[in-house]
Amino acid sequence: MTNAAITPEVLHVPRNDAPGRPNLVGMSRERLTEAMIEAGATEKQAKMRAAQLWQWIYARGISDFDEMTNLGKPFRAALRERFEIRRPEVVTRQVSADGTRKYLLRISGGHEVEAVYIPEEDRGTLCISSQVGCTLTCPFCHTGTQKLVRNLTAAEIVGQVMVARDDLGEWPKPSERPQDVHEHGKRLLSNVVLMGMGEPLYNFDGVRDAMRIVMDGDGISLSRRRITLSTSGVVPSIAKAGEEIGCLLAISLHACTDELRDVLVPINRKWNLAALIQACRDYPRLSNAERITFEYVMLKDVNDSDEDARRLVQLIRGIPAKINLIPFNPWPGAPYECSDWDRIEAFAEIVNRAGYASPVRTPRGRDILAACGQLKSATERARKTKAEIMAETGASL
Ligand code: SAH
Ligand code: SF4
């Protein structure tokens, strides 16, 4: 089994197959059914075979066709000839003093992305990436300085969840029924947040297809309420995320005037605060049980005054919301500093008094550069020049 292949000591997992064969991971059920016909199943059998494959891949984490004991030997051989079951390659795995695990993963083309696992008392959250780099250039974010960008495929996105489950040893044992280990309270990996590298709504199809796989009840079976998508504000795709994925929504707000947000979150020049807040009010199924999280990074002397806090609560008034104050996580060469602790507390107090829970997000895994906004692959260290940033965002920073 794959679990055995990835132990804490083994940092580099060789690919078990020559590249080039279509990967069964990431295929929709419909596509998987077609693939079964390509491997010789009759039209009648194909659906059942696809269901069997689905369970092996996503309910049991199996990637060796020979372990798929309910498939005949010749059919297994036909599958092996045509397809593979491939995850991203784990290049390094770092464990922070606080238990946070950061995976550096290699995907096709030699690109690298990161995924971070954060264990907490009542949950275990995997923060996954949706793109290599990011086309946006929020000046406080390390990922935004990365030059190279491409969308991840659905396989590469769902693959991050599979790699983490491999590493956590969380696939059911052969003697266990998947549904018995799926109770959320018992899961090591119980939540997924799309808060790693990239803007998930600029890779809508890849993210949607991957999340549909992650939510599928015959496989990994995570509830849609355990998945949170964070966006910098791609307004036209926000409602679509609610309709087609059904996940919870987080908004990277960070500023409450257009003037400041134009600088901190440059996509604001395209869709301003009024448009963004309206999209939040219209988000499908918005309720006290399914609140929007507003993320607000605390930047010293930039967005952290009492007045900023009051503007914030006024701006989102009436929206069922949580406010997540994120202490700025520094990275080499970053142009900002984190607000002082007293300032963060004073800010949080105003927000609390207005009736919003405002947990300050404790930075996790800072010692391994795994905290929010610190992700950036070493191989793609090249920094965008100021001129490039200005050309992309169409304004000066
Ligand atoms: N592109 C998406 C999702 C990834 S960023 C988005 O922007 O929402 C996840 C969160 O980390 C965002 O709220 C982002 O603004 C925040 N972040 C980025 N850089 C940070 C840093 N250096 N310190 C703290 N938070 C940061
Ligand atoms: Fe991209 Fe999000 Fe970073 Fe902005 S904060 S550059 S949108 S990853």
Short mmCIF file of C-alpha atoms and ligand atoms in Angstrom, two decimals:
data_model
loop_
_atom_site.label_atom_id
_atom_site.label_comp_id
_atom_site.label_asym_id
_atom_site.label_seq_id
_atom_site.Cartn_x
_atom_site.Cartn_y
_atom_site.Cartn_z
CA MET A 1 0.00 0.00 0.00
CA THR A 2 1.04 3.57 -0.56
CA ASN A 3 0.88 4.34 3.15
CA ALA A 4 3.88 2.16 3.69
CA ALA A 5 5.81 3.94 0.97
CA ILE A 6 5.70 7.30 2.70
CA THR A 7 7.10 7.21 6.19
CA PRO A 8 8.59 10.15 8.04
CA GLU A 9 12.05 8.96 7.05
CA VAL A 10 11.40 8.70 3.34
CA LEU A 11 11.32 12.17 1.93
CA HIS A 12 11.58 11.35 -1.71
CA VAL A 13 9.07 8.95 -3.18
CA PRO A 14 10.07 7.73 -6.61
CA ARG A 15 7.36 7.67 -9.22
CA ASN A 16 6.26 4.10 -9.64
CA ASP A 17 5.49 4.53 -13.30
CA ALA A 18 6.76 6.20 -16.40
CA PRO A 19 4.96 9.48 -16.91
CA GLY A 20 2.60 9.81 -19.78
CA ARG A 21 -0.15 7.37 -18.90
CA PRO A 22 -3.41 9.04 -18.02
CA ASN A 23 -3.86 9.42 -14.29
CA LEU A 24 -7.08 7.93 -12.91
CA VAL A 25 -6.87 10.34 -9.98
CA GLY A 26 -8.81 13.51 -10.72
CA MET A 27 -11.17 11.96 -13.27
CA SER A 28 -14.88 12.54 -12.76
CA ARG A 29 -17.04 9.43 -12.35
CA GLU A 30 -18.21 9.85 -15.96
CA ARG A 31 -14.66 10.02 -17.27
CA LEU A 32 -13.65 7.06 -15.12
CA THR A 33 -16.51 5.04 -16.61
CA GLU A 34 -15.26 5.81 -20.11
CA ALA A 35 -11.77 4.79 -19.01
CA MET A 36 -13.11 1.40 -17.92
CA ILE A 37 -14.49 0.87 -21.42
CA GLU A 38 -11.08 1.79 -22.85
CA ALA A 39 -9.60 -0.92 -20.63
CA GLY A 40 -12.00 -3.51 -22.02
CA ALA A 41 -15.08 -3.39 -19.79
CA THR A 42 -18.42 -3.68 -21.56
CA GLU A 43 -20.80 -0.73 -21.44
CA LYS A 44 -22.85 -2.68 -18.92
CA GLN A 45 -19.94 -3.43 -16.61
CA ALA A 46 -18.23 -0.08 -16.92
CA LYS A 47 -20.25 1.77 -14.30
CA MET A 48 -19.71 -0.90 -11.69
CA ARG A 49 -16.00 -1.12 -12.47
CA ALA A 50 -15.72 2.64 -12.15
CA ALA A 51 -17.44 2.47 -8.76
CA GLN A 52 -15.03 -0.26 -7.65
CA LEU A 53 -12.01 1.75 -8.80
CA TRP A 54 -13.37 4.85 -7.10
CA GLN A 55 -13.55 3.05 -3.79
CA TRP A 56 -10.06 1.61 -4.06
CA ILE A 57 -8.57 4.95 -4.96
CA TYR A 58 -10.49 7.31 -2.69
CA ALA A 59 -11.92 5.19 0.13
CA ARG A 60 -8.84 3.00 0.63
CA GLY A 61 -6.00 5.01 -0.85
CA ILE A 62 -4.77 2.12 -2.97
CA SER A 63 -2.55 2.92 -5.93
CA ASP A 64 -1.37 -0.55 -6.90
CA PHE A 65 -3.82 -2.26 -9.25
CA ASP A 66 -2.74 -5.65 -7.91
CA GLU A 67 -4.34 -4.88 -4.55
CA MET A 68 -7.74 -4.43 -6.17
CA THR A 69 -8.89 -7.90 -5.33
CA ASN A 70 -12.43 -7.63 -6.66
CA LEU A 71 -11.16 -7.05 -10.18
CA GLY A 72 -10.08 -9.97 -12.36
CA LYS A 73 -6.38 -10.36 -13.07
CA PRO A 74 -6.61 -9.70 -16.82
CA PHE A 75 -8.63 -6.53 -16.20
CA ARG A 76 -6.08 -5.32 -13.66
CA ALA A 77 -3.34 -5.92 -16.21
CA ALA A 78 -5.29 -3.97 -18.83
CA LEU A 79 -5.70 -1.09 -16.42
CA ARG A 80 -2.01 -1.09 -15.56
CA GLU A 81 -1.08 -0.96 -19.21
CA ARG A 82 -3.19 2.08 -19.92
CA PHE A 83 -3.42 4.09 -16.73
CA GLU A 84 -1.72 5.02 -13.53
CA ILE A 85 -2.81 6.18 -10.10
CA ARG A 86 -0.47 9.01 -9.37
CA ARG A 87 -0.08 11.51 -6.56
CA PRO A 88 2.21 14.51 -6.46
CA GLU A 89 5.72 13.48 -5.44
CA VAL A 90 6.69 14.38 -1.87
CA VAL A 91 10.01 16.20 -2.12
CA THR A 92 10.31 17.22 1.51
CA ARG A 93 8.20 16.96 4.59
CA GLN A 94 8.94 19.25 7.51
CA VAL A 95 7.44 18.97 10.94
CA SER A 96 7.24 22.11 13.06
CA ALA A 97 7.77 22.15 16.81
CA ASP A 98 3.99 22.69 17.12
CA GLY A 99 3.13 19.61 15.06
CA THR A 100 2.35 21.47 11.82
CA ARG A 101 3.53 19.52 8.80
CA LYS A 102 4.57 21.15 5.57
CA TYR A 103 4.83 19.14 2.39
CA LEU A 104 6.75 20.33 -0.61
CA LEU A 105 5.26 18.51 -3.57
CA ARG A 106 6.53 18.12 -7.10
CA ILE A 107 4.02 18.06 -9.91
CA SER A 108 4.44 17.61 -13.64
CA GLY A 109 6.67 20.09 -15.37
CA GLY A 110 8.96 20.05 -12.34
CA HIS A 111 6.84 22.66 -10.54
CA GLU A 112 6.54 22.66 -6.81
CA VAL A 113 3.66 23.51 -4.52
CA GLU A 114 3.13 23.32 -0.81
CA ALA A 115 0.43 21.91 1.41
CA VAL A 116 0.32 22.38 5.18
CA TYR A 117 -1.35 20.18 7.79
CA ILE A 118 -2.35 21.90 11.03
CA PRO A 119 -3.44 19.66 13.91
CA GLU A 120 -5.71 21.22 16.52
CA GLU A 121 -7.59 19.78 19.45
CA ASP A 122 -10.95 19.44 17.74
CA ARG A 123 -9.86 19.16 14.13
CA GLY A 124 -7.04 18.68 11.67
CA THR A 125 -6.92 21.12 8.81
CA LEU A 126 -5.10 20.70 5.54
CA CYS A 127 -4.31 23.93 3.75
CA ILE A 128 -3.96 23.21 0.05
CA SER A 129 -2.75 25.10 -3.00
CA SER A 130 -4.74 25.75 -6.15
CA GLN A 131 -2.06 27.26 -8.38
CA VAL A 132 1.71 27.33 -8.75
CA GLY A 133 2.32 30.92 -7.66
CA CYS A 134 -0.45 33.48 -8.09
CA THR A 135 -1.21 36.00 -10.82
CA LEU A 136 -2.25 38.48 -8.18
CA THR A 137 0.30 40.57 -6.37
CA CYS A 138 -0.87 41.41 -2.87
CA PRO A 139 2.30 43.08 -1.62
CA PHE A 140 2.26 41.43 1.84
CA CYS A 141 2.06 37.90 0.41
CA HIS A 142 5.10 35.81 -0.40
CA THR A 143 3.26 33.71 -2.99
CA GLY A 144 2.43 36.87 -4.92
CA THR A 145 6.11 37.48 -5.58
CA GLN A 146 6.52 34.16 -7.34
CA LYS A 147 7.03 34.57 -11.01
CA LEU A 148 5.83 31.37 -12.52
CA VAL A 149 2.16 30.57 -12.49
CA ARG A 150 0.02 27.72 -13.68
CA ASN A 151 -3.25 26.24 -12.57
CA LEU A 152 -3.11 22.92 -10.77
CA THR A 153 -5.14 20.11 -12.28
CA ALA A 154 -7.97 18.51 -10.31
CA ALA A 155 -5.65 15.51 -9.83
CA GLU A 156 -2.95 17.70 -8.33
CA ILE A 157 -5.42 19.34 -5.97
CA VAL A 158 -7.09 16.15 -4.74
CA GLY A 159 -3.61 14.59 -4.74
CA GLN A 160 -2.57 16.95 -1.92
CA VAL A 161 -5.32 15.53 0.28
CA MET A 162 -4.28 11.99 -0.63
CA VAL A 163 -0.61 12.62 0.14
CA ALA A 164 -1.53 14.03 3.56
CA ARG A 165 -3.73 11.03 4.31
CA ASP A 166 -0.85 8.75 3.27
CA ASP A 167 1.48 10.54 5.63
CA LEU A 168 -1.01 10.58 8.51
CA GLY A 169 -1.71 6.88 7.96
CA GLU A 170 -5.38 7.67 7.69
CA TRP A 171 -6.66 5.28 5.05
CA PRO A 172 -8.83 2.53 6.54
CA LYS A 173 -7.02 -0.73 7.18
CA PRO A 174 -8.15 -3.70 5.07
CA SER A 175 -10.16 -4.95 8.05
CA GLU A 176 -11.92 -1.61 8.62
CA ARG A 177 -14.95 -0.21 6.85
CA PRO A 178 -14.32 3.28 5.43
CA GLN A 179 -17.51 4.63 7.01
CA ASP A 180 -16.22 3.68 10.47
CA VAL A 181 -13.17 5.88 10.17
CA HIS A 182 -15.05 8.72 8.53
CA GLU A 183 -16.72 10.19 11.54
CA HIS A 184 -15.42 13.73 11.50
CA GLY A 185 -14.65 13.83 15.20
CA LYS A 186 -12.21 10.97 14.75
CA ARG A 187 -10.48 12.17 11.64
CA LEU A 188 -6.93 13.43 11.69
CA LEU A 189 -7.63 15.29 8.47
CA SER A 190 -11.14 16.64 9.08
CA ASN A 191 -11.08 19.99 7.28
CA VAL A 192 -9.70 21.40 4.06
CA VAL A 193 -8.98 25.06 3.45
CA LEU A 194 -8.09 26.45 0.05
CA MET A 195 -5.70 28.98 1.53
CA GLY A 196 -2.36 27.82 0.19
CA MET A 197 -0.72 29.12 -2.94
CA GLY A 198 -2.88 30.67 -5.62
CA GLU A 199 -6.27 32.24 -6.11
CA PRO A 200 -8.74 29.32 -6.15
CA LEU A 201 -11.41 31.19 -8.08
CA TYR A 202 -8.95 31.76 -10.93
CA ASN A 203 -8.79 27.97 -11.22
CA PHE A 204 -12.48 27.41 -10.78
CA ASP A 205 -12.94 24.17 -12.74
CA GLY A 206 -9.90 22.46 -11.26
CA VAL A 207 -10.92 23.40 -7.72
CA ARG A 208 -14.57 22.46 -8.23
CA ASP A 209 -13.77 19.08 -9.77
CA ALA A 210 -11.26 18.29 -7.02
CA MET A 211 -13.62 19.30 -4.23
CA ARG A 212 -16.40 17.20 -5.73
CA ILE A 213 -14.08 14.22 -5.48
CA VAL A 214 -13.08 15.07 -1.91
CA MET A 215 -16.77 15.41 -0.89
CA ASP A 216 -17.96 12.23 -2.64
CA GLY A 217 -19.57 9.94 -0.07
CA ASP A 218 -18.03 6.78 -1.55
CA GLY A 219 -14.54 8.13 -1.20
CA ILE A 220 -12.81 10.64 1.05
CA SER A 221 -16.24 11.85 2.05
CA LEU A 222 -15.56 15.22 3.64
CA SER A 223 -18.64 17.32 4.24
CA ARG A 224 -18.96 20.50 2.16
CA ARG A 225 -19.18 22.35 5.48
CA ARG A 226 -15.63 21.23 6.28
CA ILE A 227 -14.20 22.88 3.19
CA THR A 228 -13.43 26.60 3.13
CA LEU A 229 -12.41 28.46 0.01
CA SER A 230 -10.54 31.71 0.50
CA THR A 231 -10.66 34.32 -2.22
CA SER A 232 -9.12 37.72 -2.63
CA GLY A 233 -12.37 38.78 -4.29
CA VAL A 234 -13.04 37.33 -7.74
CA VAL A 235 -16.58 38.64 -7.51
CA PRO A 236 -18.22 36.98 -10.54
CA SER A 237 -17.16 33.51 -9.35
CA ILE A 238 -18.25 33.81 -5.73
CA ALA A 239 -21.88 32.81 -6.23
CA LYS A 240 -20.76 30.06 -8.58
CA ALA A 241 -18.59 28.61 -5.80
CA GLY A 242 -21.63 28.48 -3.53
CA GLU A 243 -23.77 26.84 -6.18
CA GLU A 244 -21.32 24.40 -7.73
CA ILE A 245 -19.13 23.50 -4.75
CA GLY A 246 -21.29 24.48 -1.78
CA CYS A 247 -18.29 25.05 0.44
CA LEU A 248 -17.85 27.75 3.07
CA LEU A 249 -16.41 31.05 1.99
CA ALA A 250 -13.55 33.14 3.35
CA ILE A 251 -12.80 36.61 2.02
CA SER A 252 -9.35 38.18 2.19
CA LEU A 253 -10.58 41.62 3.15
CA HIS A 254 -7.54 43.27 4.78
CA ALA A 255 -8.76 46.83 4.21
CA CYS A 256 -12.08 48.65 4.47
CA THR A 257 -11.59 51.58 2.15
CA ASP A 258 -11.14 51.20 -1.58
CA GLU A 259 -8.12 53.46 -1.39
CA LEU A 260 -6.20 51.12 0.89
CA ARG A 261 -7.57 47.89 -0.52
CA ASP A 262 -6.51 48.94 -4.02
CA VAL A 263 -2.96 48.73 -2.69
CA LEU A 264 -3.14 45.73 -0.35
CA VAL A 265 -5.36 43.53 -2.50
CA PRO A 266 -4.91 44.88 -6.03
CA ILE A 267 -7.82 42.87 -7.44
CA ASN A 268 -9.92 45.53 -5.67
CA ARG A 269 -9.24 47.81 -8.63
CA LYS A 270 -11.29 45.43 -10.72
CA TRP A 271 -14.03 44.55 -8.21
CA ASN A 272 -14.30 47.10 -5.46
CA LEU A 273 -15.54 46.76 -1.89
CA ALA A 274 -19.16 47.54 -2.73
CA ALA A 275 -19.25 44.76 -5.34
CA LEU A 276 -17.45 42.34 -3.04
CA ILE A 277 -19.72 42.97 -0.05
CA GLN A 278 -22.80 42.58 -2.23
CA ALA A 279 -21.50 39.21 -3.47
CA CYS A 280 -21.07 38.18 0.18
CA ARG A 281 -24.63 39.19 1.06
CA ASP A 282 -25.85 37.12 -1.88
CA TYR A 283 -23.77 34.02 -1.08
CA PRO A 284 -25.95 30.90 -1.29
CA ARG A 285 -27.02 29.37 2.05
CA LEU A 286 -25.51 32.22 4.03
CA SER A 287 -26.77 31.84 7.61
CA ASN A 288 -25.55 31.77 11.19
CA ALA A 289 -24.67 28.13 10.69
CA GLU A 290 -22.72 28.92 7.54
CA ARG A 291 -21.02 32.22 8.12
CA ILE A 292 -18.52 33.95 5.94
CA THR A 293 -15.05 34.34 7.39
CA PHE A 294 -13.43 37.71 6.79
CA GLU A 295 -9.67 37.47 6.94
CA TYR A 296 -7.81 40.56 8.02
CA VAL A 297 -4.02 40.61 8.14
CA MET A 298 -2.65 42.93 10.81
CA LEU A 299 -0.09 45.27 9.30
CA LYS A 300 1.62 47.73 11.60
CA ASP A 301 0.50 51.34 11.01
CA VAL A 302 -1.19 50.37 7.76
CA ASN A 303 -4.63 48.92 8.53
CA ASP A 304 -4.65 48.43 12.30
CA SER A 305 -6.12 51.60 13.87
CA ASP A 306 -9.26 51.78 15.99
CA GLU A 307 -10.89 53.61 13.12
CA ASP A 308 -10.05 50.72 10.78
CA ALA A 309 -11.70 48.31 13.22
CA ARG A 310 -14.86 50.43 13.38
CA ARG A 311 -14.98 50.69 9.60
CA LEU A 312 -14.64 46.94 9.38
CA VAL A 313 -17.64 46.16 11.56
CA GLN A 314 -19.69 48.77 9.77
CA LEU A 315 -18.80 47.42 6.36
CA ILE A 316 -19.94 43.88 7.07
CA ARG A 317 -22.94 44.78 9.27
CA GLY A 318 -25.79 42.33 8.72
CA ILE A 319 -23.67 39.58 7.19
CA PRO A 320 -23.44 36.40 9.31
CA ALA A 321 -19.68 36.49 9.75
CA LYS A 322 -16.58 35.58 11.64
CA ILE A 323 -13.59 37.86 11.56
CA ASN A 324 -10.22 36.23 11.48
CA LEU A 325 -7.41 38.53 12.50
CA ILE A 326 -4.14 37.20 11.10
CA PRO A 327 -0.90 38.50 12.55
CA PHE A 328 1.27 39.33 9.56
CA ASN A 329 3.77 36.57 8.95
CA PRO A 330 7.06 38.01 7.81
CA TRP A 331 9.15 36.61 4.99
CA PRO A 332 12.57 37.65 3.73
CA GLY A 333 12.33 41.08 2.16
CA ALA A 334 8.69 41.70 3.11
CA PRO A 335 7.73 45.38 3.00
CA TYR A 336 5.51 45.25 6.13
CA GLU A 337 5.70 44.52 9.82
CA CYS A 338 3.21 42.79 12.05
CA SER A 339 1.12 45.02 14.30
CA ASP A 340 2.12 45.10 17.96
CA TRP A 341 0.28 42.69 20.19
CA ASP A 342 -1.47 45.48 22.16
CA ARG A 343 -2.75 46.92 18.90
CA ILE A 344 -4.10 43.57 17.76
CA GLU A 345 -5.87 43.18 21.11
CA ALA A 346 -7.37 46.65 20.95
CA PHE A 347 -8.56 45.99 17.40
CA ALA A 348 -10.03 42.63 18.40
CA GLU A 349 -11.82 44.25 21.32
CA ILE A 350 -13.70 46.67 19.04
CA VAL A 351 -14.66 43.84 16.74
CA ASN A 352 -15.81 41.69 19.69
CA ARG A 353 -17.88 44.45 21.16
CA ALA A 354 -19.69 44.76 17.86
CA GLY A 355 -20.76 41.15 18.31
CA TYR A 356 -18.31 39.30 16.11
CA ALA A 357 -16.18 36.41 17.20
CA SER A 358 -12.71 37.45 16.19
CA PRO A 359 -10.19 34.79 16.97
CA VAL A 360 -6.68 35.92 16.32
CA ARG A 361 -5.21 33.22 14.16
CA THR A 362 -2.23 31.87 16.04
CA PRO A 363 0.58 31.58 13.59
CA ARG A 364 1.38 27.91 13.11
CA GLY A 365 4.52 26.41 11.72
CA ARG A 366 6.36 29.74 11.52
CA ASP A 367 9.67 27.97 12.13
CA ILE A 368 9.24 26.06 8.86
CA LEU A 369 7.81 29.03 6.89
CA ALA A 370 4.47 27.24 6.75
CA ALA A 371 2.31 30.07 8.02
CA CYS A 372 -0.18 32.05 5.92
CA GLY A 373 1.42 33.89 3.06
CA GLN A 374 4.85 32.38 3.57
CA LEU A 375 4.46 29.66 1.00
CA LYS A 376 6.69 29.88 -1.96
CA SER A 377 8.67 27.14 -3.57
CA ALA A 378 12.41 27.45 -3.43
CA THR A 379 12.85 26.44 -7.06
CA GLU A 380 10.75 29.36 -8.15
CA ARG A 381 12.39 31.94 -6.04
CA ALA A 382 12.61 34.53 -8.79
CA ARG A 383 10.90 37.63 -7.58
CA LYS A 384 8.68 39.71 -9.79
CA THR A 385 10.14 43.11 -10.41
CA LYS A 386 8.18 46.15 -9.41
CA ALA A 387 7.72 46.94 -13.10
CA GLU A 388 6.17 43.53 -13.71
CA ILE A 389 3.84 43.93 -10.77
CA MET A 390 2.77 47.32 -12.02
CA ALA A 391 2.25 46.05 -15.53
CA GLU A 392 0.06 43.21 -14.24
CA THR A 393 -2.03 45.26 -11.91
CA GLY A 394 -2.16 48.35 -14.06
CA ALA A 395 -1.21 50.79 -11.35
CA SER A 396 1.59 51.82 -9.09
CA LEU A 397 2.00 50.21 -5.71
N1 SAH B 1 -5.44 33.68 -2.81
C1 SAH B 1 -6.40 33.41 -1.80
C2 SAH B 1 -6.05 32.23 -0.93
C3 SAH B 1 -4.61 32.08 -0.45
S1 SAH B 1 -3.97 33.25 0.70
C4 SAH B 1 -6.65 34.62 -0.97
O1 SAH B 1 -5.90 35.59 -1.09
O2 SAH B 1 -7.62 34.61 -0.23
C5 SAH B 1 -4.64 32.76 2.28
C6 SAH B 1 -4.70 33.92 3.30
O3 SAH B 1 -3.40 34.26 3.80
C7 SAH B 1 -5.26 35.18 2.67
O4 SAH B 1 -6.18 35.79 3.52
C8 SAH B 1 -4.04 36.00 2.52
O5 SAH B 1 -4.35 37.35 2.37
C9 SAH B 1 -3.27 35.68 3.77
N2 SAH B 1 -1.86 36.05 3.72
C10 SAH B 1 -1.07 36.19 2.65
N3 SAH B 1 0.17 36.57 3.01
C11 SAH B 1 0.18 36.68 4.36
C12 SAH B 1 1.18 36.98 5.32
N4 SAH B 1 2.43 37.25 4.96
N5 SAH B 1 0.84 36.98 6.62
C13 SAH B 1 -0.42 36.66 6.99
N6 SAH B 1 -1.40 36.34 6.13
C14 SAH B 1 -1.12 36.34 4.82
FE1 SF4 B 2 -2.51 35.59 -4.43
FE2 SF4 B 2 -3.93 35.32 -2.17
FE3 SF4 B 2 -1.30 35.88 -2.09
FE4 SF4 B 2 -3.00 37.74 -2.93
S1 SF4 B 2 -2.91 36.84 -0.87
S2 SF4 B 2 -1.06 37.20 -3.91
S3 SF4 B 2 -4.52 36.49 -4.00
S4 SF4 B 2 -2.22 34.01 -2.87
#
